Amino acid sequence: MKRILQAVAFSILLSGIPAAWAAPAACDRSCLYGILDQYLQALRAHNPAAAPLAANIRSTENNVVLRPGDGLWGTITGMTDYELRFADTQAEEIGFYGVAIETDTPSPFALRLKVRDRRITEAELIVARPQEAGVPFVNGKLKAIPIMNEDVPPAERSSRAQMIRLVNGYFDTLQRNDGTLHTAFAPTCNRREDGFETTNHPNSGYGDITALGCEAQFKLGWYRFDDELRARRFMVVDQERGLVMAAGFIDHAGRFGDYRLTDGRIAKNTLFHHPHSYCLLETFKLQDGKIQRVEAVFTTVPYHMPSPWVPK
């Protein structure tokens, strides 16, 4: 009887705890987008104190740990109206793509935010500045791609595990690309890198390879010079929109010269003749078990630079 009375008294005590003391409810899509808007508004205002940052936030820009307020926080002078936003309500993570302006230079950027108790605990930013990205085609004049903003019909959605497998298979296909496919592409698949269309883009000025689609490029074995795609992470999985944001590095040992494509032609590695690495945030649109679209932002970093997000 005494134990029963104690349990009743404890229950009454709990019922009297103010609601403000209770753990915050999970952050849904609207909540996550609201936090993103606060972050972007604070970024434009050069005022990290106006963003809902956790006291122990971990923040990086181009793979370097920076305190909030440093880097782009201090140099941004505006943003274009281009944006792509999506959210993983299960993991409480947010993905965002936009174009930042620093004085008169527009630079595509990708952002990942992790939320706990409605505070941002992680902020990961990759900015492809034309002066330092290490690619000649950085383009800040981005336009929205309708399919990236559309929900996937429920019957054509994949499980979280399958979505990650498809994206990881893309990275396996890219690494030492020999013409073997380890993922599935839609016939209409397109890819944009640092604001530049690198598939189905004839007369691009960067060779015949850009005239081909995603699958045709990989079947040809064009990217043999990509030695390793390491430190892979799959952080934001938005099943409703069919989007996965992934991170990693592409390493080039710089020792690769002429090579044979799967159609017998000889190709030349005209890009990487010294040790080199890219750091990337790349997002994939998946529908009906196939990759429909790829949006990537990457920049050059020191060769084999480690990731502050991957435990040693």
mmCIF file of C-alpha atoms in Angstrom, residues 3-289:
data_model
loop_
_atom_site.group_PDB
_atom_site.id
_atom_site.type_symbol
_atom_site.label_atom_id
_atom_site.label_comp_id
_atom_site.label_asym_id
_atom_site.label_seq_id
_atom_site.Cartn_x
_atom_site.Cartn_y
_atom_site.Cartn_z
ATOM 1 C CA ARG A 3 4.441 1.798 -2.554
ATOM 2 C CA ILE A 4 1.140 2.552 -4.289
ATOM 3 C CA LEU A 5 0.772 5.816 -2.381
ATOM 4 C CA GLN A 6 4.371 6.751 -3.274
ATOM 5 C CA ALA A 7 3.710 6.085 -6.974
ATOM 6 C CA VAL A 8 0.531 8.176 -6.899
ATOM 7 C CA ALA A 9 2.352 11.040 -5.167
ATOM 8 C CA PHE A 10 5.188 10.903 -7.725
ATOM 9 C CA SER A 11 2.677 10.959 -10.582
ATOM 10 C CA ILE A 12 0.984 14.034 -9.112
ATOM 11 C CA LEU A 13 4.364 15.711 -8.714
ATOM 12 C CA LEU A 14 5.259 15.088 -12.370
ATOM 13 C CA SER A 15 1.925 16.433 -13.565
ATOM 14 C CA GLY A 16 2.748 19.720 -11.895
ATOM 15 C CA ILE A 17 6.035 20.285 -13.752
ATOM 16 C CA PRO A 18 5.699 23.371 -15.967
ATOM 17 C CA ALA A 19 5.518 22.659 -19.695
ATOM 18 C CA ALA A 20 8.600 24.816 -20.264
ATOM 19 C CA TRP A 21 10.653 22.261 -18.338
ATOM 20 C CA ALA A 22 9.617 19.387 -20.610
ATOM 21 C CA ALA A 23 11.837 18.233 -23.449
ATOM 22 C CA PRO A 24 11.119 20.110 -26.707
ATOM 23 C CA ALA A 25 8.953 18.310 -29.243
ATOM 24 C CA ALA A 26 10.631 16.901 -32.349
ATOM 25 C CA CYS A 27 11.298 19.507 -35.019
ATOM 26 C CA ASP A 28 9.136 18.861 -38.108
ATOM 27 C CA ARG A 29 9.799 20.183 -41.625
ATOM 28 C CA SER A 30 8.240 23.568 -40.932
ATOM 29 C CA CYS A 31 10.246 23.895 -37.731
ATOM 30 C CA LEU A 32 13.512 22.947 -39.466
ATOM 31 C CA TYR A 33 12.895 25.427 -42.292
ATOM 32 C CA GLY A 34 12.213 28.114 -39.716
ATOM 33 C CA ILE A 35 15.587 27.429 -38.085
ATOM 34 C CA LEU A 36 17.242 27.534 -41.507
ATOM 35 C CA ASP A 37 15.645 30.917 -42.214
ATOM 36 C CA GLN A 38 16.944 32.275 -38.907
ATOM 37 C CA TYR A 39 20.443 31.031 -39.739
ATOM 38 C CA LEU A 40 20.438 32.553 -43.231
ATOM 39 C CA GLN A 41 19.065 35.856 -41.968
ATOM 40 C CA ALA A 42 21.774 35.987 -39.293
ATOM 41 C CA LEU A 43 24.428 35.087 -41.887
ATOM 42 C CA ARG A 44 23.381 37.937 -44.169
ATOM 43 C CA ALA A 45 23.432 40.289 -41.191
ATOM 44 C CA HIS A 46 26.936 39.156 -40.086
ATOM 45 C CA ASN A 47 25.396 38.388 -36.695
ATOM 46 C CA PRO A 48 25.784 34.785 -35.428
ATOM 47 C CA ALA A 49 24.179 35.815 -32.130
ATOM 48 C CA ALA A 50 20.885 36.135 -34.024
ATOM 49 C CA ALA A 51 20.968 32.471 -35.105
ATOM 50 C CA PRO A 52 19.709 29.657 -32.841
ATOM 51 C CA LEU A 53 23.192 28.210 -32.324
ATOM 52 C CA ALA A 54 23.917 25.693 -29.582
ATOM 53 C CA ALA A 55 26.630 26.666 -27.101
ATOM 54 C CA ASN A 56 28.755 23.733 -28.251
ATOM 55 C CA ILE A 57 28.161 24.127 -32.005
ATOM 56 C CA ARG A 58 30.735 22.638 -34.352
ATOM 57 C CA SER A 59 31.066 24.725 -37.518
ATOM 58 C CA THR A 60 33.201 24.277 -40.643
ATOM 59 C CA GLU A 61 33.768 26.159 -43.877
ATOM 60 C CA ASN A 62 35.490 24.349 -46.762
ATOM 61 C CA ASN A 63 36.442 21.568 -44.352
ATOM 62 C CA VAL A 64 38.142 23.838 -41.792
ATOM 63 C CA VAL A 65 36.731 24.311 -38.281
ATOM 64 C CA LEU A 66 35.867 27.991 -37.756
ATOM 65 C CA ARG A 67 34.128 29.829 -34.971
ATOM 66 C CA PRO A 68 30.666 31.185 -35.867
ATOM 67 C CA GLY A 69 31.171 34.666 -37.271
ATOM 68 C CA ASP A 70 34.350 33.868 -39.178
ATOM 69 C CA GLY A 71 34.729 33.050 -42.882
ATOM 70 C CA LEU A 72 31.657 33.772 -45.009
ATOM 71 C CA TRP A 73 29.947 35.297 -41.968
ATOM 72 C CA GLY A 74 32.287 38.272 -42.252
ATOM 73 C CA THR A 75 32.452 38.711 -46.034
ATOM 74 C CA ILE A 76 28.975 37.973 -47.402
ATOM 75 C CA THR A 77 27.327 41.017 -48.976
ATOM 76 C CA GLY A 78 24.221 39.304 -50.324
ATOM 77 C CA MET A 79 22.606 36.207 -51.785
ATOM 78 C CA THR A 80 20.852 35.609 -55.083
ATOM 79 C CA ASP A 81 17.254 34.390 -55.109
ATOM 80 C CA TYR A 82 18.298 30.835 -56.043
ATOM 81 C CA GLU A 83 17.759 28.254 -53.339
ATOM 82 C CA LEU A 84 17.200 24.545 -52.834
ATOM 83 C CA ARG A 85 16.103 23.443 -49.370
ATOM 84 C CA PHE A 86 15.156 20.064 -47.942
ATOM 85 C CA ALA A 87 14.977 18.379 -44.567
ATOM 86 C CA ASP A 88 15.401 15.048 -42.812
ATOM 87 C CA THR A 89 12.822 15.119 -40.012
ATOM 88 C CA GLN A 90 14.014 11.806 -38.592
ATOM 89 C CA ALA A 91 17.625 12.931 -38.117
ATOM 90 C CA GLU A 92 16.672 16.624 -37.707
ATOM 91 C CA GLU A 93 19.110 17.735 -40.407
ATOM 92 C CA ILE A 94 18.714 20.401 -43.081
ATOM 93 C CA GLY A 95 20.245 20.720 -46.555
ATOM 94 C CA PHE A 96 20.481 23.981 -48.459
ATOM 95 C CA TYR A 97 22.023 25.224 -51.728
ATOM 96 C CA GLY A 98 22.328 28.870 -52.653
ATOM 97 C CA VAL A 99 24.597 31.491 -54.178
ATOM 98 C CA ALA A 100 26.489 33.855 -51.879
ATOM 99 C CA ILE A 101 27.863 37.200 -53.039
ATOM 100 C CA GLU A 102 31.082 38.544 -51.563
ATOM 101 C CA THR A 103 31.419 42.121 -52.847
ATOM 102 C CA ASP A 104 31.011 41.408 -56.575
ATOM 103 C CA THR A 105 31.772 37.669 -56.704
ATOM 104 C CA PRO A 106 28.865 35.166 -56.741
ATOM 105 C CA SER A 107 29.776 31.722 -55.428
ATOM 106 C CA PRO A 108 27.573 28.598 -55.281
ATOM 107 C CA PHE A 109 27.475 27.126 -51.799
ATOM 108 C CA ALA A 110 26.044 24.113 -49.984
ATOM 109 C CA LEU A 111 25.066 24.075 -46.329
ATOM 110 C CA ARG A 112 24.166 21.345 -43.859
ATOM 111 C CA LEU A 113 22.689 22.054 -40.430
ATOM 112 C CA LYS A 114 22.062 19.575 -37.617
ATOM 113 C CA VAL A 115 19.434 20.445 -35.024
ATOM 114 C CA ARG A 116 18.933 19.208 -31.458
ATOM 115 C CA ASP A 117 16.341 20.670 -29.096
ATOM 116 C CA ARG A 118 15.697 23.378 -31.725
ATOM 117 C CA ARG A 119 19.288 24.600 -31.592
ATOM 118 C CA ILE A 120 21.898 24.192 -34.342
ATOM 119 C CA THR A 121 24.632 21.858 -33.129
ATOM 120 C CA GLU A 122 26.454 21.407 -36.451
ATOM 121 C CA ALA A 123 26.931 23.717 -39.434
ATOM 122 C CA GLU A 124 28.873 22.470 -42.468
ATOM 123 C CA LEU A 125 29.465 24.840 -45.386
ATOM 124 C CA ILE A 126 31.191 24.399 -48.741
ATOM 125 C CA VAL A 127 31.660 27.580 -50.787
ATOM 126 C CA ALA A 128 32.885 27.237 -54.396
ATOM 127 C CA ARG A 129 34.665 30.545 -54.842
ATOM 128 C CA PRO A 130 35.817 30.928 -58.472
ATOM 129 C CA GLN A 131 39.267 32.119 -57.345
ATOM 130 C CA GLU A 132 40.025 28.991 -55.324
ATOM 131 C CA ALA A 133 37.656 26.155 -56.294
ATOM 132 C CA GLY A 134 40.210 24.673 -58.690
ATOM 133 C CA VAL A 135 37.733 24.282 -61.567
ATOM 134 C CA PRO A 136 37.402 26.673 -64.519
ATOM 135 C CA PHE A 137 33.632 26.611 -64.838
ATOM 136 C CA VAL A 138 32.229 27.894 -61.516
ATOM 137 C CA ASN A 139 28.948 29.630 -62.329
ATOM 138 C CA GLY A 140 26.955 31.792 -59.924
ATOM 139 C CA LYS A 141 23.964 32.294 -62.231
ATOM 140 C CA LEU A 142 21.911 29.357 -61.000
ATOM 141 C CA LYS A 143 18.268 28.734 -61.774
ATOM 142 C CA ALA A 144 15.905 26.445 -59.900
ATOM 143 C CA ILE A 145 15.459 22.909 -61.233
ATOM 144 C CA PRO A 146 11.761 22.011 -60.783
ATOM 145 C CA ILE A 147 12.271 18.273 -60.173
ATOM 146 C CA MET A 148 14.515 18.984 -57.170
ATOM 147 C CA ASN A 149 11.654 20.785 -55.423
ATOM 148 C CA GLU A 150 8.951 18.218 -56.157
ATOM 149 C CA ASP A 151 7.679 15.520 -53.806
ATOM 150 C CA VAL A 152 8.136 11.941 -54.996
ATOM 151 C CA PRO A 153 4.870 9.974 -55.315
ATOM 152 C CA PRO A 154 4.644 7.530 -52.379
ATOM 153 C CA ALA A 155 4.701 4.502 -54.694
ATOM 154 C CA GLU A 156 8.016 5.674 -56.194
ATOM 155 C CA ARG A 157 9.835 6.380 -52.936
ATOM 156 C CA SER A 158 12.659 4.229 -51.599
ATOM 157 C CA SER A 159 13.571 3.298 -48.061
ATOM 158 C CA ARG A 160 16.278 5.303 -46.312
ATOM 159 C CA ALA A 161 18.656 2.365 -46.611
ATOM 160 C CA GLN A 162 18.013 1.966 -50.336
ATOM 161 C CA MET A 163 18.476 5.695 -50.952
ATOM 162 C CA ILE A 164 21.861 5.608 -49.253
ATOM 163 C CA ARG A 165 22.837 2.467 -51.208
ATOM 164 C CA LEU A 166 22.044 4.197 -54.516
ATOM 165 C CA VAL A 167 24.162 7.228 -53.604
ATOM 166 C CA ASN A 168 27.024 5.129 -52.262
ATOM 167 C CA GLY A 169 26.842 3.142 -55.494
ATOM 168 C CA TYR A 170 27.270 6.387 -57.430
ATOM 169 C CA PHE A 171 30.463 7.065 -55.502
ATOM 170 C CA ASP A 172 31.635 3.484 -56.142
ATOM 171 C CA THR A 173 30.970 4.036 -59.856
ATOM 172 C CA LEU A 174 32.975 7.281 -59.858
ATOM 173 C CA GLN A 175 35.940 5.896 -57.950
ATOM 174 C CA ARG A 176 38.477 4.510 -60.478
ATOM 175 C CA ASN A 177 35.667 4.580 -63.003
ATOM 176 C CA ASP A 178 36.140 1.577 -65.305
ATOM 177 C CA GLY A 179 32.735 1.529 -67.012
ATOM 178 C CA THR A 180 31.018 -0.662 -64.403
ATOM 179 C CA LEU A 181 27.842 0.777 -62.891
ATOM 180 C CA HIS A 182 27.165 0.239 -59.179
ATOM 181 C CA THR A 183 23.965 2.272 -59.109
ATOM 182 C CA ALA A 184 20.966 3.000 -61.366
ATOM 183 C CA PHE A 185 20.375 6.102 -63.479
ATOM 184 C CA ALA A 186 17.207 7.446 -65.052
ATOM 185 C CA PRO A 187 17.624 7.985 -68.824
ATOM 186 C CA THR A 188 17.076 11.709 -68.264
ATOM 187 C CA CYS A 189 19.629 12.034 -65.453
ATOM 188 C CA ASN A 190 21.520 15.331 -65.375
ATOM 189 C CA ARG A 191 24.303 16.661 -63.162
ATOM 190 C CA ARG A 192 25.244 20.223 -62.191
ATOM 191 C CA GLU A 193 28.598 20.927 -60.527
ATOM 192 C CA ASP A 194 29.483 24.310 -59.012
ATOM 193 C CA GLY A 195 26.634 25.801 -61.026
ATOM 194 C CA PHE A 196 27.716 24.308 -64.365
ATOM 195 C CA GLU A 197 25.846 21.570 -66.266
ATOM 196 C CA THR A 198 28.344 18.751 -66.831
ATOM 197 C CA THR A 199 25.939 16.361 -68.606
ATOM 198 C CA ASN A 200 23.745 16.720 -71.711
ATOM 199 C CA HIS A 201 25.528 19.983 -72.444
ATOM 200 C CA PRO A 202 26.843 19.967 -76.022
ATOM 201 C CA ASN A 203 29.135 22.792 -77.102
ATOM 202 C CA SER A 204 29.997 23.464 -73.467
ATOM 203 C CA GLY A 205 33.576 24.291 -74.333
ATOM 204 C CA TYR A 206 34.884 21.445 -72.172
ATOM 205 C CA GLY A 207 34.971 18.569 -74.636
ATOM 206 C CA ASP A 208 32.547 16.044 -76.045
ATOM 207 C CA ILE A 209 32.115 14.279 -72.694
ATOM 208 C CA THR A 210 29.723 16.964 -71.426
ATOM 209 C CA ALA A 211 27.317 16.184 -74.276
ATOM 210 C CA LEU A 212 26.624 12.753 -72.751
ATOM 211 C CA GLY A 213 24.186 11.839 -69.986
ATOM 212 C CA CYS A 214 25.115 10.516 -66.540
ATOM 213 C CA GLU A 215 25.058 6.814 -67.403
ATOM 214 C CA ALA A 216 26.834 7.187 -70.750
ATOM 215 C CA GLN A 217 29.717 9.116 -69.180
ATOM 216 C CA PHE A 218 30.279 6.468 -66.532
ATOM 217 C CA LYS A 219 29.910 3.543 -68.961
ATOM 218 C CA LEU A 220 32.654 5.114 -71.046
ATOM 219 C CA GLY A 221 35.012 5.062 -68.046
ATOM 220 C CA TRP A 222 35.843 8.737 -68.450
ATOM 221 C CA TYR A 223 36.603 9.380 -64.774
ATOM 222 C CA ARG A 224 39.373 6.805 -64.331
ATOM 223 C CA PHE A 225 41.618 9.531 -62.901
ATOM 224 C CA ASP A 226 39.460 9.779 -59.735
ATOM 225 C CA ASP A 227 41.558 7.510 -57.524
ATOM 226 C CA GLU A 228 39.452 7.478 -54.377
ATOM 227 C CA LEU A 229 36.202 8.833 -53.046
ATOM 228 C CA ARG A 230 36.820 8.657 -49.314
ATOM 229 C CA ALA A 231 35.337 9.781 -45.993
ATOM 230 C CA ARG A 232 31.835 9.294 -47.358
ATOM 231 C CA ARG A 233 28.927 10.464 -45.224
ATOM 232 C CA PHE A 234 25.203 10.412 -45.935
ATOM 233 C CA MET A 235 23.667 13.001 -43.653
ATOM 234 C CA VAL A 236 20.339 14.360 -44.931
ATOM 235 C CA VAL A 237 17.791 11.844 -46.240
ATOM 236 C CA ASP A 238 14.510 13.480 -47.276
ATOM 237 C CA GLN A 239 12.275 10.604 -48.326
ATOM 238 C CA GLU A 240 9.311 12.777 -49.308
ATOM 239 C CA ARG A 241 11.404 14.783 -51.745
ATOM 240 C CA GLY A 242 13.663 11.848 -52.689
ATOM 241 C CA LEU A 243 16.830 13.788 -51.825
ATOM 242 C CA VAL A 244 20.057 12.632 -50.172
ATOM 243 C CA MET A 245 22.892 15.000 -49.240
ATOM 244 C CA ALA A 246 26.263 13.274 -49.061
ATOM 245 C CA ALA A 247 29.795 14.426 -48.296
ATOM 246 C CA GLY A 248 33.248 13.172 -49.177
ATOM 247 C CA PHE A 249 36.561 13.822 -50.896
ATOM 248 C CA ILE A 250 37.761 12.972 -54.394
ATOM 249 C CA ASP A 251 41.504 12.291 -54.347
ATOM 250 C CA HIS A 252 43.774 12.396 -57.394
ATOM 251 C CA ALA A 253 47.256 10.955 -57.000
ATOM 252 C CA GLY A 254 48.364 12.884 -60.098
ATOM 253 C CA ARG A 255 50.156 9.904 -61.651
ATOM 254 C CA PHE A 256 47.516 9.046 -64.221
ATOM 255 C CA GLY A 257 48.344 9.813 -67.856
ATOM 256 C CA ASP A 258 46.732 8.517 -71.051
ATOM 257 C CA TYR A 259 44.066 5.848 -70.583
ATOM 258 C CA ARG A 260 41.765 3.721 -72.730
ATOM 259 C CA LEU A 261 38.017 4.279 -72.689
ATOM 260 C CA THR A 262 35.638 1.342 -72.886
ATOM 261 C CA ASP A 263 34.963 2.104 -76.564
ATOM 262 C CA GLY A 264 38.667 1.704 -77.348
ATOM 263 C CA ARG A 265 39.581 5.370 -77.686
ATOM 264 C CA ILE A 266 42.571 6.820 -75.880
ATOM 265 C CA ALA A 267 41.827 9.710 -73.531
ATOM 266 C CA LYS A 268 44.242 12.067 -71.820
ATOM 267 C CA ASN A 269 44.133 13.183 -68.218
ATOM 268 C CA THR A 270 44.429 16.908 -68.817
ATOM 269 C CA LEU A 271 43.391 17.980 -65.315
ATOM 270 C CA PHE A 272 45.417 16.377 -62.537
ATOM 271 C CA HIS A 273 49.167 16.046 -62.891
ATOM 272 C CA HIS A 274 49.944 16.636 -59.228
ATOM 273 C CA PRO A 275 48.410 15.340 -55.956
ATOM 274 C CA HIS A 276 45.021 16.996 -55.551
ATOM 275 C CA SER A 277 41.744 16.655 -53.618
ATOM 276 C CA TYR A 278 38.227 18.040 -53.824
ATOM 277 C CA CYS A 279 35.933 18.342 -50.798
ATOM 278 C CA LEU A 280 32.249 18.083 -51.694
ATOM 279 C CA LEU A 281 28.651 18.310 -50.583
ATOM 280 C CA GLU A 282 26.535 16.556 -53.211
ATOM 281 C CA THR A 283 22.795 15.982 -53.342
ATOM 282 C CA PHE A 284 20.962 13.327 -55.356
ATOM 283 C CA LYS A 285 17.342 13.243 -56.518
ATOM 284 C CA LEU A 286 16.048 9.674 -56.390
ATOM 285 C CA GLN A 287 12.790 8.410 -57.796
ATOM 286 C CA ASP A 288 11.591 4.920 -58.649
ATOM 287 C CA GLY A 289 14.944 3.470 -57.557
#
